[in-house]
Tab-separated table of C-alpha atoms in Angstrom:
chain	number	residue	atom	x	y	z
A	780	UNK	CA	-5.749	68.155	-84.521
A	781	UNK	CA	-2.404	68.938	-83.950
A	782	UNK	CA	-3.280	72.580	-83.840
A	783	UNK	CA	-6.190	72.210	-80.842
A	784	UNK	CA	-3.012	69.787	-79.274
A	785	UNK	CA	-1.072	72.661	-79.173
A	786	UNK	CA	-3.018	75.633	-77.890
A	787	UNK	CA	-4.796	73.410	-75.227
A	788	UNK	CA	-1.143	71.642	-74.365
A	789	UNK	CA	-0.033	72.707	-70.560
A	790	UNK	CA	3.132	70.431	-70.671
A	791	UNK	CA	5.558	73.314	-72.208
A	792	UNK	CA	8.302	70.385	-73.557
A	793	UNK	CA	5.217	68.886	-75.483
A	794	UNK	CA	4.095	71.977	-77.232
A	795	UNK	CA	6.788	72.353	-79.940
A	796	UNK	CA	6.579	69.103	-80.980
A	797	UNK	CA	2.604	69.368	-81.666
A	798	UNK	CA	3.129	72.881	-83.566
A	799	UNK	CA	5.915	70.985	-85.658
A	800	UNK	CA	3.505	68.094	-86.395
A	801	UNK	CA	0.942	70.652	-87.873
A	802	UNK	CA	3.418	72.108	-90.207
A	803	UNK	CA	4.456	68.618	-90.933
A	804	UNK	CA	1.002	67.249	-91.439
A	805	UNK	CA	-0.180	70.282	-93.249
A	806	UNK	CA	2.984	69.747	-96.310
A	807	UNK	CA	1.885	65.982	-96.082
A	808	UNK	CA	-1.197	66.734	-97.052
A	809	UNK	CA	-0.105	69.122	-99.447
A	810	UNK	CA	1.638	66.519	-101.471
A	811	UNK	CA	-0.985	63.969	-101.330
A	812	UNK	CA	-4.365	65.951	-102.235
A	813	UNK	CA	-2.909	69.574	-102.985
A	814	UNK	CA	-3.425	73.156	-101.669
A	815	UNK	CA	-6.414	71.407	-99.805
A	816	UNK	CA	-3.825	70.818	-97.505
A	817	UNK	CA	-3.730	74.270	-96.630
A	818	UNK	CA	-7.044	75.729	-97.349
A	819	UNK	CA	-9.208	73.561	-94.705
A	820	UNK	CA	-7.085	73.529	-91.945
A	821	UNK	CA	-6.281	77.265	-92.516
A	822	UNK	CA	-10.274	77.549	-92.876
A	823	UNK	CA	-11.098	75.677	-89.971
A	824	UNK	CA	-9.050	77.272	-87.338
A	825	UNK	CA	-9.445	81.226	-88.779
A	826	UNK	CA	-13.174	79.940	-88.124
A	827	UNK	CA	-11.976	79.044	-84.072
A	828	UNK	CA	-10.077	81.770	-83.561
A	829	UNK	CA	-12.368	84.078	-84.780
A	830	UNK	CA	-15.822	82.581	-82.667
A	831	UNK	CA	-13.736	81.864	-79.710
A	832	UNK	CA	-11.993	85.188	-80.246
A	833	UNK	CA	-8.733	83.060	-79.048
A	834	UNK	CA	-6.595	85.137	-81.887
A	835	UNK	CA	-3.643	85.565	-79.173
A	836	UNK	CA	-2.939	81.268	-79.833
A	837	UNK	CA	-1.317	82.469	-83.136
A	838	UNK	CA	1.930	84.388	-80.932
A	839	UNK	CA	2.787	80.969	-79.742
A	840	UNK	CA	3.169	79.360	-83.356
A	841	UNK	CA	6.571	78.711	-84.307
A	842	UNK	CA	6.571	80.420	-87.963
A	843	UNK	CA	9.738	80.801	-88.797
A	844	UNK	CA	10.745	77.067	-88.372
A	845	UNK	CA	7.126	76.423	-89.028
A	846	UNK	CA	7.355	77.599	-92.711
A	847	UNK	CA	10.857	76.195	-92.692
A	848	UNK	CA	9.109	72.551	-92.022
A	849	UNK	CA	6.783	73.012	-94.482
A	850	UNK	CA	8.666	73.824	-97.283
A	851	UNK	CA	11.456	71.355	-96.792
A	852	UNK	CA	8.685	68.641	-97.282
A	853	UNK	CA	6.244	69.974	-99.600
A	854	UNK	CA	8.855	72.286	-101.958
A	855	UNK	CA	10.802	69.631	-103.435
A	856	UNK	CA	8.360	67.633	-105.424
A	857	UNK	CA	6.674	71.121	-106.528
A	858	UNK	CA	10.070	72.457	-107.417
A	859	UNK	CA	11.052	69.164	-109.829
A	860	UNK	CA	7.865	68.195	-111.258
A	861	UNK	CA	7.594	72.311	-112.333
A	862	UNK	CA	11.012	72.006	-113.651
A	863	UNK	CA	10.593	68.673	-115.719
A	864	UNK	CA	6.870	69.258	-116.525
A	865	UNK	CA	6.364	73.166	-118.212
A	866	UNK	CA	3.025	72.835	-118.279
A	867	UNK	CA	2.903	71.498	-114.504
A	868	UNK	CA	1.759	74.770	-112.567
A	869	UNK	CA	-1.196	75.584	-115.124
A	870	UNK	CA	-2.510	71.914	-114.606
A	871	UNK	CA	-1.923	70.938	-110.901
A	872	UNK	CA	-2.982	74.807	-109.495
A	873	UNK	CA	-5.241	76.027	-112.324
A	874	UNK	CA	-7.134	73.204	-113.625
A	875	UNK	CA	-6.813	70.492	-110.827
A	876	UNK	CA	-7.572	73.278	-108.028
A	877	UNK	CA	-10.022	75.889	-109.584
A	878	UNK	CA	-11.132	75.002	-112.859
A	879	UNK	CA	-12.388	71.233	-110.801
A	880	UNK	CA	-13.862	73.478	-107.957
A	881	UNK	CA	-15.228	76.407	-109.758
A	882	UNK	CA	-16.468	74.158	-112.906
A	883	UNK	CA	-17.595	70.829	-114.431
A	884	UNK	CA	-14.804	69.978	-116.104
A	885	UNK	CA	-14.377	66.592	-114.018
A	886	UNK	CA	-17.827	65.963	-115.129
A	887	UNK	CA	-18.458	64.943	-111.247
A	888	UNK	CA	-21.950	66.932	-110.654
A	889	UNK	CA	-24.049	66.492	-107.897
A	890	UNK	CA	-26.628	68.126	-106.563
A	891	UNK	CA	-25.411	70.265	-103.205
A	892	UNK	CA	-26.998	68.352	-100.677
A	893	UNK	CA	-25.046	65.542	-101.851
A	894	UNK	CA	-22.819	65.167	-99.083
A	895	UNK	CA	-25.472	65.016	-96.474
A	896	UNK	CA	-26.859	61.794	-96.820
A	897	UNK	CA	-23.503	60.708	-97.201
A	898	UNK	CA	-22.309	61.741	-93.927
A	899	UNK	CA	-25.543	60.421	-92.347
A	900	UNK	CA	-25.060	56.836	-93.785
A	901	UNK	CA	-21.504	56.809	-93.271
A	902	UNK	CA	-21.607	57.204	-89.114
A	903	UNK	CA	-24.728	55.405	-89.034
A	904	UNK	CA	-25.956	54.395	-85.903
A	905	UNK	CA	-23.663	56.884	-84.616
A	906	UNK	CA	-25.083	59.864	-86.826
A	907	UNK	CA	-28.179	59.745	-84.186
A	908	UNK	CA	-26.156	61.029	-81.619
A	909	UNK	CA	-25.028	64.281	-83.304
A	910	UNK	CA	-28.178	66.239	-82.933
A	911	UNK	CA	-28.245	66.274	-79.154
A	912	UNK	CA	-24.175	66.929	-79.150
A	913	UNK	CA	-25.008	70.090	-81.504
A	914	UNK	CA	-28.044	71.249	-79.310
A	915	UNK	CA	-25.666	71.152	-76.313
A	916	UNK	CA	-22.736	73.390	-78.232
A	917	UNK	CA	-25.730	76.068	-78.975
A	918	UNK	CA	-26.694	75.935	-75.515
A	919	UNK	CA	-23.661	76.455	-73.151
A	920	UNK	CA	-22.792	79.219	-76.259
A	921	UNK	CA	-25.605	81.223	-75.345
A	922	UNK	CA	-29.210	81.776	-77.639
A	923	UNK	CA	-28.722	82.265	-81.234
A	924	UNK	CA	-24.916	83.840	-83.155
A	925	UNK	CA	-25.683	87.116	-81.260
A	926	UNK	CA	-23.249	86.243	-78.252
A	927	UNK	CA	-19.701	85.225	-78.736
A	928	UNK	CA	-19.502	81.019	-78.890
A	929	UNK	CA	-16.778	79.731	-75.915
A	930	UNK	CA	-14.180	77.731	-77.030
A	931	UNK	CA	-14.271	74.554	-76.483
A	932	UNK	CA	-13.739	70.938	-78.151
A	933	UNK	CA	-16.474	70.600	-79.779
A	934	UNK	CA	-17.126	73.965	-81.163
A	935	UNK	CA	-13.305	73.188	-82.932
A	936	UNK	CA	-14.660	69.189	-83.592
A	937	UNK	CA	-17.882	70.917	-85.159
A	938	UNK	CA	-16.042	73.217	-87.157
A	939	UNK	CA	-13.576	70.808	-88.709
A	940	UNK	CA	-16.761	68.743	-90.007
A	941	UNK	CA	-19.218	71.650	-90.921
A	942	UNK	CA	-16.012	73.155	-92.851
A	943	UNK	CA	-15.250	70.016	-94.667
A	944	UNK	CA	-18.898	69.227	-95.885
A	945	UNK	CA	-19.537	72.850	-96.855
A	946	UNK	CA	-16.442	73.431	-98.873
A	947	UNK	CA	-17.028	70.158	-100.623
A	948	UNK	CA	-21.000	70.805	-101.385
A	949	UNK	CA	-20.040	73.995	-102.633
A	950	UNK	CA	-17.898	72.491	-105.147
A	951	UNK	CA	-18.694	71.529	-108.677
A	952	UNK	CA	-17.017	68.378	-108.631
A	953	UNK	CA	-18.423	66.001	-106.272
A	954	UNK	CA	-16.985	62.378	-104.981
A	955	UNK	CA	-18.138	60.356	-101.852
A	956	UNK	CA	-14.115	60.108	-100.272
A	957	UNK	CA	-13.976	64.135	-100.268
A	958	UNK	CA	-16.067	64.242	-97.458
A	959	UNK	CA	-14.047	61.707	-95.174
A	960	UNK	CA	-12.170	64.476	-93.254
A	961	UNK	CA	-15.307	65.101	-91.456
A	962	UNK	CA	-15.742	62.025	-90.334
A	963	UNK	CA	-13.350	61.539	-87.584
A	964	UNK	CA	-14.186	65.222	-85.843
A	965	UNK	CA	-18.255	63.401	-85.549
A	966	UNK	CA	-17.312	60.818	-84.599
A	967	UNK	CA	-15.277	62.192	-81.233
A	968	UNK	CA	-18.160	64.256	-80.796
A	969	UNK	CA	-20.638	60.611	-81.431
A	970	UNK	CA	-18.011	59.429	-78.470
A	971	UNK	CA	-18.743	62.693	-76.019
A	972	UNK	CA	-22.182	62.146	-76.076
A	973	UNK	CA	-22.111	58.542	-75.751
A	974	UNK	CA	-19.709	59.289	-72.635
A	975	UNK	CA	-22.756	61.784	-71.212
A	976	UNK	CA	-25.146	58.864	-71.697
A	977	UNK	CA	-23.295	56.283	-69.974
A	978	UNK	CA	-22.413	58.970	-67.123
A	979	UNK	CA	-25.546	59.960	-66.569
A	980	UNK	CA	-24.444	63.529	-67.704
A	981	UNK	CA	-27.651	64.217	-70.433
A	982	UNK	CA	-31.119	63.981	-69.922
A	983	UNK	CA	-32.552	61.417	-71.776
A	984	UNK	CA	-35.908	62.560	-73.843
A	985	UNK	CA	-38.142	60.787	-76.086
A	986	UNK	CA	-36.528	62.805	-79.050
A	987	UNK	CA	-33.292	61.360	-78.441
A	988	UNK	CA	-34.515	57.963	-77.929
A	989	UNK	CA	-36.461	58.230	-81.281
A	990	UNK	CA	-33.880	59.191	-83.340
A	991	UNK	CA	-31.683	56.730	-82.161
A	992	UNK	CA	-33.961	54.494	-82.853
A	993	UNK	CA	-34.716	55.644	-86.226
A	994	UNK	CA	-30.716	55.180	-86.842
A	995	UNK	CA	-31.368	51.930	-85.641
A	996	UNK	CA	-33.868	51.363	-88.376
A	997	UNK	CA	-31.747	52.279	-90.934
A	998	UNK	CA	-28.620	50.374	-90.100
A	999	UNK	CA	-31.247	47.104	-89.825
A	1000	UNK	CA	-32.480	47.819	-93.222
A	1001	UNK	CA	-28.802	48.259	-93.910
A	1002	UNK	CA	-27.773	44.769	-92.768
A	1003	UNK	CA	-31.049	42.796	-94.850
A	1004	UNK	CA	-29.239	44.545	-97.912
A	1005	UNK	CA	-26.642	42.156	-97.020
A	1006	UNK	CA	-28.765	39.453	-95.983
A	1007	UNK	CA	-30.305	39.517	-99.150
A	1008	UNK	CA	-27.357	39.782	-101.747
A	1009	UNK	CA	-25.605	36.752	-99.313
A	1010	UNK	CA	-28.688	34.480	-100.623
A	1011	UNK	CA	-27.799	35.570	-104.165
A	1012	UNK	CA	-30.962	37.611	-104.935
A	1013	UNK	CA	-28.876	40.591	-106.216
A	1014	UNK	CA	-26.967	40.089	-109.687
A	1015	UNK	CA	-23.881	42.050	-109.275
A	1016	UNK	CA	-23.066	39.859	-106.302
A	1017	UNK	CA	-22.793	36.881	-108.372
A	1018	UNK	CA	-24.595	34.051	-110.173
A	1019	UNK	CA	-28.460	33.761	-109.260
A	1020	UNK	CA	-28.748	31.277	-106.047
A	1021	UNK	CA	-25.335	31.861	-105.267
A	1022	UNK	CA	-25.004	31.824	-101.592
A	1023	UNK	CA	-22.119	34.282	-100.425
A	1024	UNK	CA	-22.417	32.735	-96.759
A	1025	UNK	CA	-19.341	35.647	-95.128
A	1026	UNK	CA	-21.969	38.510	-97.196
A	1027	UNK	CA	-24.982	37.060	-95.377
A	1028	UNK	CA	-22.967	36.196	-91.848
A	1029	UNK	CA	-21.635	39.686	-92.005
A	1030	UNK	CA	-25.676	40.849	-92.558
A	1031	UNK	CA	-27.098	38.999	-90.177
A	1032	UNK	CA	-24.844	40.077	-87.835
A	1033	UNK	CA	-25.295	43.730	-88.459
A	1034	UNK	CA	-29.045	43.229	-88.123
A	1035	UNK	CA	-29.138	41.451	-85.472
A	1036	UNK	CA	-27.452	43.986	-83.150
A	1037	UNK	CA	-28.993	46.743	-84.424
A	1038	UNK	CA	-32.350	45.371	-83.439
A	1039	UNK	CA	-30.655	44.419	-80.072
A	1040	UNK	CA	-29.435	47.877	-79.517
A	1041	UNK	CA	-32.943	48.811	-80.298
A	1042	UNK	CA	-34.271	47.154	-77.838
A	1043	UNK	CA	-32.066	48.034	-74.997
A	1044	UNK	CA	-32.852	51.589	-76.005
A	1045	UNK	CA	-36.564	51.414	-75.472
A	1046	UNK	CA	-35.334	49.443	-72.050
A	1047	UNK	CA	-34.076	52.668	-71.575
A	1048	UNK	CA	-30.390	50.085	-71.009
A	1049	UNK	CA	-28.261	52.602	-72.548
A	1050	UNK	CA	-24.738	51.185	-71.305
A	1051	UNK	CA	-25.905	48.194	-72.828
A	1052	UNK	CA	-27.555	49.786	-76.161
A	1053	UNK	CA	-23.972	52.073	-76.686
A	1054	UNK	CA	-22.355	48.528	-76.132
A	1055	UNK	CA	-24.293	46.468	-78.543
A	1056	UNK	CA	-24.443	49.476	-81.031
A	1057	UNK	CA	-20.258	49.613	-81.010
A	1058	UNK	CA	-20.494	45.986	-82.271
A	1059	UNK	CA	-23.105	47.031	-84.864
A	1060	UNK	CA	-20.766	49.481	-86.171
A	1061	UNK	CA	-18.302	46.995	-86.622
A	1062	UNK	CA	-20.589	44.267	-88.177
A	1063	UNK	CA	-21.408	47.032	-90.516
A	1064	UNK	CA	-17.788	47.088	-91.640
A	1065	UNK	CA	-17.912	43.153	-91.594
A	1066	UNK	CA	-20.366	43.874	-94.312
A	1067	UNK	CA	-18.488	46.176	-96.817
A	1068	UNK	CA	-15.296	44.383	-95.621
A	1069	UNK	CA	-17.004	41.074	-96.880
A	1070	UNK	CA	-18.472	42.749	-100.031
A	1071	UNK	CA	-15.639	44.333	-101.185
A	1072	UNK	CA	-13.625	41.783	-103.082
A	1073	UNK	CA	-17.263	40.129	-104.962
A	1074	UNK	CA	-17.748	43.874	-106.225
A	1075	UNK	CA	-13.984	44.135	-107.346
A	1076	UNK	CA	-14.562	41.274	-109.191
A	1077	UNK	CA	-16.451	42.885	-111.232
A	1078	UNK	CA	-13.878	44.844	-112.936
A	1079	UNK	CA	-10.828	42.298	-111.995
A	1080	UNK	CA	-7.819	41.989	-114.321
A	1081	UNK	CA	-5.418	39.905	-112.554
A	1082	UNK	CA	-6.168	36.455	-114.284
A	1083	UNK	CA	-6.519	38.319	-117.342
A	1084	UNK	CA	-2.996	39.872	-116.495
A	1085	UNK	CA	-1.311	36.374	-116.225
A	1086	UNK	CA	-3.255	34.559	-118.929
A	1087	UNK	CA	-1.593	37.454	-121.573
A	1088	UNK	CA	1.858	36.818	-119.822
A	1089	UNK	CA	1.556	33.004	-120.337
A	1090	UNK	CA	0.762	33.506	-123.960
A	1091	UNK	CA	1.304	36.681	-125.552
A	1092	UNK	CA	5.009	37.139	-127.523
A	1093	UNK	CA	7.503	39.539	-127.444
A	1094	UNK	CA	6.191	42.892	-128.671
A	1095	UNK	CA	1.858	42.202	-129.009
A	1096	UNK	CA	0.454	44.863	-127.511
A	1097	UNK	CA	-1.944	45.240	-125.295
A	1098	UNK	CA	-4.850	47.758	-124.966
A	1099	UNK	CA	-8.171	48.585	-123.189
A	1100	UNK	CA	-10.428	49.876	-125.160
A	1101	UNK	CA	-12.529	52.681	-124.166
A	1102	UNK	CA	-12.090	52.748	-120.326
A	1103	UNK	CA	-8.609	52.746	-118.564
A	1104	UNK	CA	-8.697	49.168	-116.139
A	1105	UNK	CA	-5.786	50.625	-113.764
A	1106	UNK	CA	-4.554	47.343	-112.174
A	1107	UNK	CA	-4.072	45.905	-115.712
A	1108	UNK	CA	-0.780	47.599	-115.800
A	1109	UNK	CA	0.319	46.861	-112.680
A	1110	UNK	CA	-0.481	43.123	-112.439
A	1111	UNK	CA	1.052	42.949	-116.406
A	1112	UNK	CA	4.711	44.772	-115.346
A	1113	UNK	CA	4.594	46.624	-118.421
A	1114	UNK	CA	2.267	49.857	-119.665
A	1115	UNK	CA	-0.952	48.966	-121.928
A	1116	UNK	CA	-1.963	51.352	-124.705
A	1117	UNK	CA	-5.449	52.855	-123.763
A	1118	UNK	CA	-7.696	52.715	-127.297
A	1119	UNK	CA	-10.848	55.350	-127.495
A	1120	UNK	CA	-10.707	56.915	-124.210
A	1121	UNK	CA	-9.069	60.037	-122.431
A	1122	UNK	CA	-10.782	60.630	-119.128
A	1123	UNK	CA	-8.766	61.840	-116.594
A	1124	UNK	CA	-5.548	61.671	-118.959
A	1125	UNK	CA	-6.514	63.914	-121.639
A	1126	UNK	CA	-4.503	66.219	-120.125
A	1127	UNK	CA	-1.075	63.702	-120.537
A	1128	UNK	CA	-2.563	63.168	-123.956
A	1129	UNK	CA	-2.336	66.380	-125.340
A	1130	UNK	CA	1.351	67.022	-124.355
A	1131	UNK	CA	2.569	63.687	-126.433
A	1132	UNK	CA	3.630	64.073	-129.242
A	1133	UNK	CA	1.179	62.436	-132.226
A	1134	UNK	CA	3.338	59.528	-133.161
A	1135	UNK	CA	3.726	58.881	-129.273
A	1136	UNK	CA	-0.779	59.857	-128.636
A	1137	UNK	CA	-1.351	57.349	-132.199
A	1138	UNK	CA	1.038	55.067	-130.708
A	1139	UNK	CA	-0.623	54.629	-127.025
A	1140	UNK	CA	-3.823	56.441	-127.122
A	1141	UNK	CA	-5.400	55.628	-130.087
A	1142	UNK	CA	-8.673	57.114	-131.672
A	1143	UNK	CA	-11.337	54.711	-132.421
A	1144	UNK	CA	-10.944	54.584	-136.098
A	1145	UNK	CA	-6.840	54.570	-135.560
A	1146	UNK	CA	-7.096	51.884	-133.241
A	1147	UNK	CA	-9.563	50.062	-136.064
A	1148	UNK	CA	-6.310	49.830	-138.163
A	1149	UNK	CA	-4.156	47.879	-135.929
A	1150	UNK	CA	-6.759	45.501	-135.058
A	1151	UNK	CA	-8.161	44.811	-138.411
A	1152	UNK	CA	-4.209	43.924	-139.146
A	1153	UNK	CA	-2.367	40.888	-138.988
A	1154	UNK	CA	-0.867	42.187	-136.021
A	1155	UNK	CA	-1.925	39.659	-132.825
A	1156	UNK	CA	-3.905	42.821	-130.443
A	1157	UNK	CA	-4.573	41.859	-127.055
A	1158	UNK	CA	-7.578	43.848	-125.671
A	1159	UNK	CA	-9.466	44.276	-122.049
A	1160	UNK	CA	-13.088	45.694	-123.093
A	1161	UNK	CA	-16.259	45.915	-120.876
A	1162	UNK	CA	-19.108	44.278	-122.001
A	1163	UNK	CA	-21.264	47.845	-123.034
A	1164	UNK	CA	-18.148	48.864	-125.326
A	1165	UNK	CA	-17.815	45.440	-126.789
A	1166	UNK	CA	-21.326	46.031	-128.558
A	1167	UNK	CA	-19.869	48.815	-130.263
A	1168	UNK	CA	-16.740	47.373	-131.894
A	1169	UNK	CA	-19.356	46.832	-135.339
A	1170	UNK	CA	-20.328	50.280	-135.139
A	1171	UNK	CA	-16.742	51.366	-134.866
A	1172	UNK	CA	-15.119	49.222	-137.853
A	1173	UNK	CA	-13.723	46.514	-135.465
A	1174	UNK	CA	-13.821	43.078	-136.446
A	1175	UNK	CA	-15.507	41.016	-133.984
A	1176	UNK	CA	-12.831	39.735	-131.710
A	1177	UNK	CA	-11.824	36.297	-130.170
A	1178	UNK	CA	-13.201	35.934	-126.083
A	1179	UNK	CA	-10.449	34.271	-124.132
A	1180	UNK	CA	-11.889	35.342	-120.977
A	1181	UNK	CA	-14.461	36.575	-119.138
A	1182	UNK	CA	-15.140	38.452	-115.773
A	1183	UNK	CA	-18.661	39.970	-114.916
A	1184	UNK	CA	-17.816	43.528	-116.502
A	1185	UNK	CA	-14.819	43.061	-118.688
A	1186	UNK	CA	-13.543	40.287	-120.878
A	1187	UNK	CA	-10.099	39.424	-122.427
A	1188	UNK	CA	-10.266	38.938	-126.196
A	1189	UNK	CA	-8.113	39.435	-129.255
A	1190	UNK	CA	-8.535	39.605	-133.090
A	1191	UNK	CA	-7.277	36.944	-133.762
A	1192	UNK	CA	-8.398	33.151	-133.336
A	1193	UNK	CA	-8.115	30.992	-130.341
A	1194	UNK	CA	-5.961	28.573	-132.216
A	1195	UNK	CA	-2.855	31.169	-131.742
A	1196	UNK	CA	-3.987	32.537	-128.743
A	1197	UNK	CA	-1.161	29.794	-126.751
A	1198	UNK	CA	1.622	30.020	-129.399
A	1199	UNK	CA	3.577	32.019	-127.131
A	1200	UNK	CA	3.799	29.991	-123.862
C-alpha cells in the first residue's frame, strides 16, 4: 500500500515518508511471518511494474536509507536469535520457509483450490461484486494479455490479491489465515464497484443482479447456521435445548438483512440494497463474534488453570498429554511438561538434551512411569486420548474437571486432590 502511496503521491513533502513506511512495514512483516515479508510485496509490485511497464517508479525509491530502515528493524532479532540459537538459520530459513512450502512436513495438505472457497465465503455478500470489478479491469486494458494492461488501482488492488491466493495454493502447507492479505485489496475493489452502483457509473445487467443475489443466498443460509445452533440443535455449541439467545440474535439478524438486501436488489433499490448489505456484513461478524467464545470453550483451560493453583503443592507437575493446550501455561504462570506429543515443537525437542526431553517431553511409556508413581501428576487430556491411557500402561486417572473437549484429572484420588490449598 505504501508503495502505490508513493508512486501515485503528488505532494513531494509526503512522498518520503510513504517510501520509509514500506521499508518499515516490509521489516515488520519480516519479523512477524518471515521472508514472506519480502517475497509478496516484492512479487506483487515486479508484477505492476512490469504490466504497467511503470519500471521508471523504482529511480524515486530511497534505497540507500531504504535498506538502512530495514535492517535496523528486522537485523537485530535475526542477528541474536542466530547467535544464541546454532541451529537457528537451518530451521527458521530452511525448514520454516522451504521445506513448509516445497513439502508436507507441516502435515497441512489441501487440495489447491483450497483457498478459493475461502476467499469467496470470507467477503461474502461482497465477493458478488468482484466479477463485474474484474470484467471492467479487462476491458479498459484492452481484449485479451496481447496489449499492455494501464496502470491503474485496481490492476495493483487485483494483483496484491491474485498474488496472495496463488502463492498460497501453490504451497504444500495450507491454513485458512494465509490467505487474509488478500482480503483487504477485494475488498477496496468490493467498495469501487459499490461506488459505480450507487453513482450510476455501471450498467446494471441481469448477471450482476443474479449473482448478487446468489451471494445473498449464501450469506442467508449462512445466518440459519446460526439460527439453528442459537436453538441448541448443534452439539458443539452446547448442551441439547440450550438456547444461546446472542448466537441466534446475531443469526437472525444476518438473515434477515440479507433477505432485505435481496429484495431491494430485485427492486432494482441498489443505494438501499449496498446499505442494507453493509449491515449484513456486520451481522455476519455479530455471528462469529458471538460464536467465538462457546467454541473456545471447547478447549478452555482457565478454570482448570486456577483449580491446580488452589490445590496443587510445591513441585507436582503438571502435563498435557498428547496435545499441547497453549493457554494452560499462560493462565498457570509457570511451564507444563507436554507428555506423548511433539507437533510443531519437535524441532525444540530434539535440541534438549535427554534428561531435559525425559524431563518435559516425555514418551508415552516414560511418561507411564511417573504417573503410575506415588508422585501426585496433574494432567489436561482430551477426551479421544483419555481412551487410550489403558492401551498405553496408564492407570486410569482421577476427573476433577471437565470441559467439552478436555478434562483435568490426576492419578491420584480425589481425597488429596485439596491437600494443598
Amino acid at each position: 500500500a505504501c508503495f502505490y502511496l508513493a508512486s501515485e503521491e503528488v505532494d513531494p513533502p509526503k512522498v518520503p515518508w510513504l517510501w520509509y513506511g514500506m521499508f518499515a512495514a516490509a521489516a515488520c512483516t519480516v519479523l512477524a511471518k518471515g521472508l514472506i515479508g519480502v517475497a509478496l510485496p516484492g512479487a506483487i509490485v515486479f508484477a505492476y511494474l512490469l504490466l504497467g511497464n511503470r519500471w521508471t517508479i523504482l529511480k524515486r525509491v530511497p534505497w540507500v536509507r531504504g535498506m538502512a530502515l530495514f535492517l535496523l528493524i528486522a537485523a537485530p532479532w535475526h542477528i541474536l536469535a542466530a547467535l544464541r540459537n546454532p541451529d537457528f538459520l537451518y530451521f527458521y530459513f530452511v525448514r520454516e520457509h522451504f521445506l513448509r512450502y516445497l513439502t508436507t512436513i507441516h502435515a497441512r495438505t489441501e487440495p489447491w483450490w483450497f483457498f478459493v472457497p475461502v476467499v469467496i465465503w470470507a467477503l461474502l455478500p461482497w465477493t458478488a461484486l468482484l466479477p463485474s470489478s474484474l470484467a471492467a479491469l479487462a476491458r479498459r486494458s484492452g481484449r485479451g494479455l496481447r496489449r499492455r494492461l494501464t496502470a491503474s488501482p485496481e490492476l495493483f488492488l487485483w494483483l496484491w490479491a491474485g498474488i496472495v491466493v496463488v502463492f498460497f495454493s501453490l504451497s504444500h502447507s495450507k491454513l485458512i489465515p494465509y490467505v487474509l492479505p488478500a482480503l483487504p485489496p477485494l475488498a477496496i475493489l468490493a467498495a469501487f464497484k459499490a461506488e459505480d452502483l450507487t453513482e450510476g457509473r455501471t450498467v446494471v445487467t441481469s448477471w450482476l443482479r443474479g449473482i448478487v443475489l446468489v451471494a445473498l443466498l449464501g450469506v442467508t443460509v449462512f445466518g440459519g447456521a446460526f439460527i439453528v445452533a442459537g436453538l441448541g440443535k448443534v452439539k458443539s455449541f452446547g448442551e441439547p435445548g440450550q438456547v444461546l439467545m446472542p448466537v441466534l440474535l446475531a443469526g437472525v439478524a444476518c438473515a434477515a438483512l440479507a433477505i432485505l438486501s435481496a429484495g431491494l436488489v430485485m427492486a432494482r433499490h441498489w443505494k438501499g440494497a449496498l446499505a442494507a448489505m453493509a449491515l449484513c456484513s456486520a451481522a455476519s461478524f455479530l455471528c462469529i463474534w458471538s460464536a467465538g467464545p462457546t467454541i473456545a470453550s471447547a478447549r478452555y483451560t482457565k478454570d482448570f488453570a486456577r483449580y491446580i493453583q488452589e490445590h496443587a503443592k510445591p513441585g507436582e507437575p503438571v502435563f498435557s498429554y498428547r496435545f499441547y493446550p497453549q493457554t494452560l501455561p499462560v493462565y498457570l504462570q509457570r511451564p507444563i511438561g507436554v507428555a506423548a506429543f511433539e507437533g510443531e515443537l519437535e524441532f525444540g525437542i530434539s535440541r534438549l538434551s535427554e534428561e531435559e526431553r525425559r524431563t518435559r517431553f516425555p514418551k508415552p511409556e516414560e511418561f507411564a512411569l511417573l504417573w503410575n508413581s506415588p508422585v501426585r501428576v496433574w494432567c489436561v487430556v482430551d477426551r479421544d486420548s483419555l481412551r487410550k491411557f489403558d492401551a498405553d500402561g496408564l492407570a486410569q486417572p482421577t476427573i476433577l474437571m471437565e470441559g467439552k473437549q478436555v478434562l483435568l484429572v490426576t492419578n491420584r484420588g480425589p481425597e488429596g486432590a485439596g491437600s494443598g490449598s
